[in-house]
Amino acid sequence: EEEENDEKEVVSPKEKKKKDSKPPIDEKEEPKTPTAISFDRPVRERKSVERLVATIEKDSGKDFHIAKGRGVALKDIPNVAYKLSRKKTEETFKLLHTILFGRRGKAAQVKSNISRFSGFVWHDDEEKQMNKVKEKLDKCIKEKLVEFCDVLDIPISSKASIRKEDLVTKLVDFLLKPHATTSELLADKDQRYKRKKRKRSSKSTSE
């Protein structure tokens, strides 16, 4: 009987341990609160992103207004529009944009803004504003001024002999009142040249 009692005593502590081991199950339930916090975090992030997007949209909506000048919009001058579409020298267009509008433009809008330019519109002292433009052009190297003339389809007699001062004068006169400088369309000229080239290549292959 004593042995049986001893066995009972040995068994009973194990049962106590099993009973004591139950509380940790409650501890596992405790980490539920951090999961609730993690669900809250994405909501807060989304709100902040929405605010950022809203501010970006507001900034992009503040595009400067391009006033109507005394001349023809560059996009309406066929040869200039043709050259703007074909030329890919971004630095040249960025610099030209700064000269035309007095500020840098967004990369995606530089060509579009230039194409809408129809002449300088000055509300203050015109002579002072014109001198500023001349100073900006004068700071450019001669090769860059020649490139501006090429893009704007301003005829130059001789690139080698023409003076820098004459290039600046030509550019300022044109930009005050943009207009078509020739009746010959470059797009048609290029197409004719391509046709001739194709005929020559076809003749050479047939021979």
PDB file of C-alpha atoms in Angstrom:
ATOM      1  CA  GLU A   1       0.000   0.000   0.000  1.00  0.00           C
ATOM      2  CA  GLU A   2       2.841   2.337   0.798  1.00  0.00           C
ATOM      3  CA  GLU A   3       4.371   1.626  -2.605  1.00  0.00           C
ATOM      4  CA  GLU A   4       1.064   2.415  -4.279  1.00  0.00           C
ATOM      5  CA  ASN A   5       0.903   5.668  -2.369  1.00  0.00           C
ATOM      6  CA  ASP A   6       4.450   6.493  -3.511  1.00  0.00           C
ATOM      7  CA  GLU A   7       3.443   5.879  -7.133  1.00  0.00           C
ATOM      8  CA  LYS A   8       0.479   8.134  -6.714  1.00  0.00           C
ATOM      9  CA  GLU A   9       2.757  10.803  -5.324  1.00  0.00           C
ATOM     10  CA  VAL A  10       5.124  10.445  -8.316  1.00  0.00           C
ATOM     11  CA  VAL A  11       2.287  10.701 -10.809  1.00  0.00           C
ATOM     12  CA  SER A  12       0.652  13.666  -9.203  1.00  0.00           C
ATOM     13  CA  PRO A  13       3.595  16.070  -9.702  1.00  0.00           C
ATOM     14  CA  LYS A  14       3.611  15.234 -13.454  1.00  0.00           C
ATOM     15  CA  GLU A  15      -0.029  16.100 -13.647  1.00  0.00           C
ATOM     16  CA  LYS A  16       0.756  19.303 -11.856  1.00  0.00           C
ATOM     17  CA  LYS A  17       3.448  20.093 -14.428  1.00  0.00           C
ATOM     18  CA  LYS A  18       0.954  19.462 -17.250  1.00  0.00           C
ATOM     19  CA  LYS A  19      -1.485  21.768 -15.567  1.00  0.00           C
ATOM     20  CA  ASP A  20       1.271  24.315 -15.025  1.00  0.00           C
ATOM     21  CA  SER A  21       2.271  24.086 -18.687  1.00  0.00           C
ATOM     22  CA  LYS A  22      -1.160  25.335 -19.803  1.00  0.00           C
ATOM     23  CA  PRO A  23      -0.628  29.044 -19.053  1.00  0.00           C
ATOM     24  CA  PRO A  24       1.994  29.516 -21.888  1.00  0.00           C
ATOM     25  CA  ILE A  25      -0.896  28.955 -24.342  1.00  0.00           C
ATOM     26  CA  ASP A  26      -2.305  32.224 -23.079  1.00  0.00           C
ATOM     27  CA  GLU A  27       1.112  33.817 -23.670  1.00  0.00           C
ATOM     28  CA  LYS A  28       0.964  32.790 -27.348  1.00  0.00           C
ATOM     29  CA  GLU A  29      -2.254  34.708 -27.691  1.00  0.00           C
ATOM     30  CA  GLU A  30      -0.574  37.915 -26.501  1.00  0.00           C
ATOM     31  CA  PRO A  31       1.361  38.663 -29.782  1.00  0.00           C
ATOM     32  CA  LYS A  32      -1.990  39.409 -31.466  1.00  0.00           C
ATOM     33  CA  THR A  33      -1.651  43.079 -30.560  1.00  0.00           C
ATOM     34  CA  PRO A  34       1.512  43.701 -32.709  1.00  0.00           C
ATOM     35  CA  THR A  35      -0.301  42.234 -35.753  1.00  0.00           C
ATOM     36  CA  ALA A  36      -3.003  44.819 -35.265  1.00  0.00           C
ATOM     37  CA  ILE A  37      -0.313  47.558 -35.283  1.00  0.00           C
ATOM     38  CA  SER A  38       1.222  46.131 -38.487  1.00  0.00           C
ATOM     39  CA  PHE A  39      -2.200  46.394 -40.179  1.00  0.00           C
ATOM     40  CA  ASP A  40      -2.379  50.046 -39.164  1.00  0.00           C
ATOM     41  CA  ARG A  41       1.049  50.882 -40.683  1.00  0.00           C
ATOM     42  CA  PRO A  42       0.175  50.440 -44.394  1.00  0.00           C
ATOM     43  CA  VAL A  43      -2.857  52.668 -43.941  1.00  0.00           C
ATOM     44  CA  ARG A  44      -0.679  55.451 -42.546  1.00  0.00           C
ATOM     45  CA  GLU A  45       1.841  55.018 -45.388  1.00  0.00           C
ATOM     46  CA  ARG A  46      -0.890  55.225 -48.016  1.00  0.00           C
ATOM     47  CA  LYS A  47      -2.141  58.476 -46.557  1.00  0.00           C
ATOM     48  CA  SER A  48       1.340  60.018 -46.722  1.00  0.00           C
ATOM     49  CA  VAL A  49       1.827  58.824 -50.330  1.00  0.00           C
ATOM     50  CA  GLU A  50      -1.507  60.341 -51.336  1.00  0.00           C
ATOM     51  CA  ARG A  51      -0.394  63.656 -49.870  1.00  0.00           C
ATOM     52  CA  LEU A  52       2.904  63.498 -51.783  1.00  0.00           C
ATOM     53  CA  VAL A  53       1.116  62.727 -55.046  1.00  0.00           C
ATOM     54  CA  ALA A  54      -1.247  65.621 -54.417  1.00  0.00           C
ATOM     55  CA  THR A  55       1.658  68.037 -53.910  1.00  0.00           C
ATOM     56  CA  ILE A  56       3.407  66.776 -57.060  1.00  0.00           C
ATOM     57  CA  GLU A  57       0.210  67.271 -59.062  1.00  0.00           C
ATOM     58  CA  LYS A  58      -0.126  70.784 -57.665  1.00  0.00           C
ATOM     59  CA  ASP A  59       3.474  71.593 -58.660  1.00  0.00           C
ATOM     60  CA  SER A  60       3.036  70.188 -62.176  1.00  0.00           C
ATOM     61  CA  GLY A  61      -0.131  72.236 -62.518  1.00  0.00           C
ATOM     62  CA  LYS A  62       1.890  75.419 -62.004  1.00  0.00           C
ATOM     63  CA  ASP A  63       3.288  75.307 -65.557  1.00  0.00           C
ATOM     64  CA  PHE A  64       4.246  78.799 -66.665  1.00  0.00           C
ATOM     65  CA  HIS A  65       2.017  80.482 -69.182  1.00  0.00           C
ATOM     66  CA  ILE A  66       3.509  81.049 -72.649  1.00  0.00           C
ATOM     67  CA  ALA A  67       2.184  84.408 -73.791  1.00  0.00           C
ATOM     68  CA  LYS A  68       1.377  85.087 -77.459  1.00  0.00           C
ATOM     69  CA  GLY A  69       4.130  87.081 -79.119  1.00  0.00           C
ATOM     70  CA  ARG A  70       4.116  89.234 -82.237  1.00  0.00           C
ATOM     71  CA  GLY A  71       5.263  86.455 -84.556  1.00  0.00           C
ATOM     72  CA  VAL A  72       4.275  82.971 -85.654  1.00  0.00           C
ATOM     73  CA  ALA A  73       4.508  80.059 -83.213  1.00  0.00           C
ATOM     74  CA  LEU A  74       7.580  77.978 -84.052  1.00  0.00           C
ATOM     75  CA  LYS A  75       5.428  74.849 -84.446  1.00  0.00           C
ATOM     76  CA  ASP A  76       3.502  76.674 -87.226  1.00  0.00           C
ATOM     77  CA  ILE A  77       6.703  77.382 -89.187  1.00  0.00           C
ATOM     78  CA  PRO A  78       7.042  74.113 -91.190  1.00  0.00           C
ATOM     79  CA  ASN A  79      10.848  74.019 -91.424  1.00  0.00           C
ATOM     80  CA  VAL A  80      11.348  74.854 -87.728  1.00  0.00           C
ATOM     81  CA  ALA A  81       8.750  72.263 -86.660  1.00  0.00           C
ATOM     82  CA  TYR A  82      10.472  69.706 -88.907  1.00  0.00           C
ATOM     83  CA  LYS A  83      13.891  70.417 -87.392  1.00  0.00           C
ATOM     84  CA  LEU A  84      12.549  70.384 -83.830  1.00  0.00           C
ATOM     85  CA  SER A  85      11.120  66.919 -84.426  1.00  0.00           C
ATOM     86  CA  ARG A  86      14.355  65.572 -85.915  1.00  0.00           C
ATOM     87  CA  LYS A  87      17.021  67.172 -83.737  1.00  0.00           C
ATOM     88  CA  LYS A  88      17.991  65.213 -80.637  1.00  0.00           C
ATOM     89  CA  THR A  89      20.612  67.413 -78.972  1.00  0.00           C
ATOM     90  CA  GLU A  90      18.932  67.916 -75.599  1.00  0.00           C
ATOM     91  CA  GLU A  91      21.556  70.330 -74.258  1.00  0.00           C
ATOM     92  CA  THR A  92      20.935  72.710 -77.173  1.00  0.00           C
ATOM     93  CA  PHE A  93      17.188  72.720 -76.545  1.00  0.00           C
ATOM     94  CA  LYS A  94      17.638  73.210 -72.790  1.00  0.00           C
ATOM     95  CA  LEU A  95      19.875  76.231 -73.400  1.00  0.00           C
ATOM     96  CA  LEU A  96      17.503  77.652 -76.030  1.00  0.00           C
ATOM     97  CA  HIS A  97      14.584  77.211 -73.597  1.00  0.00           C
ATOM     98  CA  THR A  98      16.450  79.226 -70.951  1.00  0.00           C
ATOM     99  CA  ILE A  99      17.103  82.035 -73.454  1.00  0.00           C
ATOM    100  CA  LEU A 100      13.499  82.119 -74.716  1.00  0.00           C
ATOM    101  CA  PHE A 101      11.721  81.913 -71.351  1.00  0.00           C
ATOM    102  CA  GLY A 102      14.366  82.950 -68.821  1.00  0.00           C
ATOM    103  CA  ARG A 103      14.090  79.672 -66.933  1.00  0.00           C
ATOM    104  CA  ARG A 104      14.796  75.986 -67.272  1.00  0.00           C
ATOM    105  CA  GLY A 105      12.049  73.678 -68.380  1.00  0.00           C
ATOM    106  CA  LYS A 106      11.200  70.088 -67.510  1.00  0.00           C
ATOM    107  CA  ALA A 107      12.985  67.654 -69.816  1.00  0.00           C
ATOM    108  CA  ALA A 108       9.706  66.237 -71.144  1.00  0.00           C
ATOM    109  CA  GLN A 109       8.301  69.700 -71.911  1.00  0.00           C
ATOM    110  CA  VAL A 110      11.330  71.570 -73.313  1.00  0.00           C
ATOM    111  CA  LYS A 111      10.602  70.894 -77.006  1.00  0.00           C
ATOM    112  CA  SER A 112       6.867  71.442 -76.545  1.00  0.00           C
ATOM    113  CA  ASN A 113       7.440  74.833 -74.877  1.00  0.00           C
ATOM    114  CA  ILE A 114       9.926  75.941 -77.546  1.00  0.00           C
ATOM    115  CA  SER A 115       7.472  74.984 -80.308  1.00  0.00           C
ATOM    116  CA  ARG A 116       4.825  77.259 -78.733  1.00  0.00           C
ATOM    117  CA  PHE A 117       7.143  80.293 -78.618  1.00  0.00           C
ATOM    118  CA  SER A 118       5.918  83.116 -80.895  1.00  0.00           C
ATOM    119  CA  GLY A 119       8.106  86.021 -79.832  1.00  0.00           C
ATOM    120  CA  PHE A 120       9.323  87.729 -76.670  1.00  0.00           C
ATOM    121  CA  VAL A 121       6.637  89.342 -74.522  1.00  0.00           C
ATOM    122  CA  TRP A 122       8.127  91.966 -72.204  1.00  0.00           C
ATOM    123  CA  HIS A 123       5.977  94.003 -69.830  1.00  0.00           C
ATOM    124  CA  ASP A 124       8.828  95.941 -68.233  1.00  0.00           C
ATOM    125  CA  ASP A 125      11.649  97.910 -69.863  1.00  0.00           C
ATOM    126  CA  GLU A 126      11.943  96.258 -73.318  1.00  0.00           C
ATOM    127  CA  GLU A 127      15.429  97.612 -74.010  1.00  0.00           C
ATOM    128  CA  LYS A 128      16.708  96.229 -70.707  1.00  0.00           C
ATOM    129  CA  GLN A 129      15.108  92.823 -71.393  1.00  0.00           C
ATOM    130  CA  MET A 130      16.546  92.740 -74.918  1.00  0.00           C
ATOM    131  CA  ASN A 131      20.035  93.463 -73.586  1.00  0.00           C
ATOM    132  CA  LYS A 132      19.668  90.516 -71.182  1.00  0.00           C
ATOM    133  CA  VAL A 133      18.841  88.213 -74.095  1.00  0.00           C
ATOM    134  CA  LYS A 134      21.820  89.545 -76.054  1.00  0.00           C
ATOM    135  CA  GLU A 135      24.084  88.914 -73.057  1.00  0.00           C
ATOM    136  CA  LYS A 136      22.865  85.295 -72.773  1.00  0.00           C
ATOM    137  CA  LEU A 137      23.462  84.710 -76.479  1.00  0.00           C
ATOM    138  CA  ASP A 138      26.854  86.410 -76.329  1.00  0.00           C
ATOM    139  CA  LYS A 139      27.939  83.983 -73.597  1.00  0.00           C
ATOM    140  CA  CYS A 140      27.362  81.065 -75.981  1.00  0.00           C
ATOM    141  CA  ILE A 141      30.147  79.874 -78.235  1.00  0.00           C
ATOM    142  CA  LYS A 142      29.872  80.636 -81.963  1.00  0.00           C
ATOM    143  CA  GLU A 143      29.171  76.967 -82.851  1.00  0.00           C
ATOM    144  CA  LYS A 144      26.181  76.935 -80.492  1.00  0.00           C
ATOM    145  CA  LEU A 145      24.774  80.124 -82.075  1.00  0.00           C
ATOM    146  CA  VAL A 146      25.140  78.521 -85.507  1.00  0.00           C
ATOM    147  CA  GLU A 147      23.223  75.519 -84.183  1.00  0.00           C
ATOM    148  CA  PHE A 148      20.431  77.810 -82.904  1.00  0.00           C
ATOM    149  CA  CYS A 149      20.228  79.393 -86.368  1.00  0.00           C
ATOM    150  CA  ASP A 150      20.035  75.953 -87.925  1.00  0.00           C
ATOM    151  CA  VAL A 151      17.185  74.818 -85.636  1.00  0.00           C
ATOM    152  CA  LEU A 152      15.273  78.080 -86.210  1.00  0.00           C
ATOM    153  CA  ASP A 153      15.941  77.881 -89.973  1.00  0.00           C
ATOM    154  CA  ILE A 154      17.721  81.245 -90.037  1.00  0.00           C
ATOM    155  CA  PRO A 155      19.825  81.432 -93.215  1.00  0.00           C
ATOM    156  CA  ILE A 156      23.570  82.043 -92.839  1.00  0.00           C
ATOM    157  CA  SER A 157      25.735  82.992 -95.808  1.00  0.00           C
ATOM    158  CA  SER A 158      28.931  81.391 -94.518  1.00  0.00           C
ATOM    159  CA  LYS A 159      29.396  79.644 -91.169  1.00  0.00           C
ATOM    160  CA  ALA A 160      33.152  80.121 -91.298  1.00  0.00           C
ATOM    161  CA  SER A 161      33.286  83.831 -92.123  1.00  0.00           C
ATOM    162  CA  ILE A 162      30.214  85.138 -90.251  1.00  0.00           C
ATOM    163  CA  ARG A 163      30.971  87.030 -87.049  1.00  0.00           C
ATOM    164  CA  LYS A 164      29.552  86.103 -83.651  1.00  0.00           C
ATOM    165  CA  GLU A 165      27.998  89.584 -83.283  1.00  0.00           C
ATOM    166  CA  ASP A 166      26.091  89.100 -86.548  1.00  0.00           C
ATOM    167  CA  LEU A 167      24.744  85.740 -85.354  1.00  0.00           C
ATOM    168  CA  VAL A 168      23.472  87.331 -82.123  1.00  0.00           C
ATOM    169  CA  THR A 169      21.758  90.115 -84.116  1.00  0.00           C
ATOM    170  CA  LYS A 170      20.135  87.603 -86.503  1.00  0.00           C
ATOM    171  CA  LEU A 171      18.824  85.494 -83.599  1.00  0.00           C
ATOM    172  CA  VAL A 172      17.436  88.475 -81.635  1.00  0.00           C
ATOM    173  CA  ASP A 173      15.702  89.914 -84.737  1.00  0.00           C
ATOM    174  CA  PHE A 174      14.115  86.552 -85.503  1.00  0.00           C
ATOM    175  CA  LEU A 175      13.053  85.799 -81.898  1.00  0.00           C
ATOM    176  CA  LEU A 176      11.360  89.201 -81.565  1.00  0.00           C
ATOM    177  CA  LYS A 177       8.988  88.192 -84.350  1.00  0.00           C
ATOM    178  CA  PRO A 178       9.425  84.567 -85.555  1.00  0.00           C
ATOM    179  CA  HIS A 179       8.485  83.954 -89.192  1.00  0.00           C
ATOM    180  CA  ALA A 180       9.167  81.584 -92.067  1.00  0.00           C
ATOM    181  CA  THR A 181      12.488  82.531 -93.672  1.00  0.00           C
ATOM    182  CA  THR A 182      12.031  80.484 -96.861  1.00  0.00           C
ATOM    183  CA  SER A 183       9.211  79.015 -98.926  1.00  0.00           C
ATOM    184  CA  GLU A 184      11.114  75.791 -99.606  1.00  0.00           C
ATOM    185  CA  LEU A 185       9.943  72.989 -97.337  1.00  0.00           C
ATOM    186  CA  LEU A 186      12.731  70.871 -95.878  1.00  0.00           C
ATOM    187  CA  ALA A 187      10.420  67.884 -95.387  1.00  0.00           C
ATOM    188  CA  ASP A 188       9.648  67.790 -99.129  1.00  0.00           C
ATOM    189  CA  LYS A 189      13.302  68.371 -99.998  1.00  0.00           C
ATOM    190  CA  ASP A 190      14.367  65.436 -97.823  1.00  0.00           C
ATOM    191  CA  GLN A 191      11.715  63.197 -99.380  1.00  0.00           C
ATOM    192  CA  ARG A 192      12.898  64.076-102.892  1.00  0.00           C
ATOM    193  CA  TYR A 193      16.485  63.380-101.867  1.00  0.00           C
ATOM    194  CA  LYS A 194      15.485  59.984-100.427  1.00  0.00           C
ATOM    195  CA  ARG A 195      13.611  59.086-103.631  1.00  0.00           C
ATOM    196  CA  LYS A 196      16.670  59.936-105.756  1.00  0.00           C
ATOM    197  CA  LYS A 197      18.853  57.881-103.427  1.00  0.00           C
ATOM    198  CA  ARG A 198      16.514  54.879-103.744  1.00  0.00           C
ATOM    199  CA  LYS A 199      16.514  55.156-107.558  1.00  0.00           C
ATOM    200  CA  ARG A 200      20.328  55.238-107.593  1.00  0.00           C
ATOM    201  CA  SER A 201      20.568  52.217-105.293  1.00  0.00           C
ATOM    202  CA  SER A 202      18.013  50.286-107.389  1.00  0.00           C
ATOM    203  CA  LYS A 203      19.945  51.057-110.599  1.00  0.00           C
ATOM    204  CA  SER A 204      23.245  49.919-109.066  1.00  0.00           C
ATOM    205  CA  THR A 205      21.710  46.638-107.895  1.00  0.00           C
ATOM    206  CA  SER A 206      20.111  45.967-111.316  1.00  0.00           C
ATOM    207  CA  GLU A 207      23.454  46.516-113.074  1.00  0.00           C
TER     208      GLU A 207
END
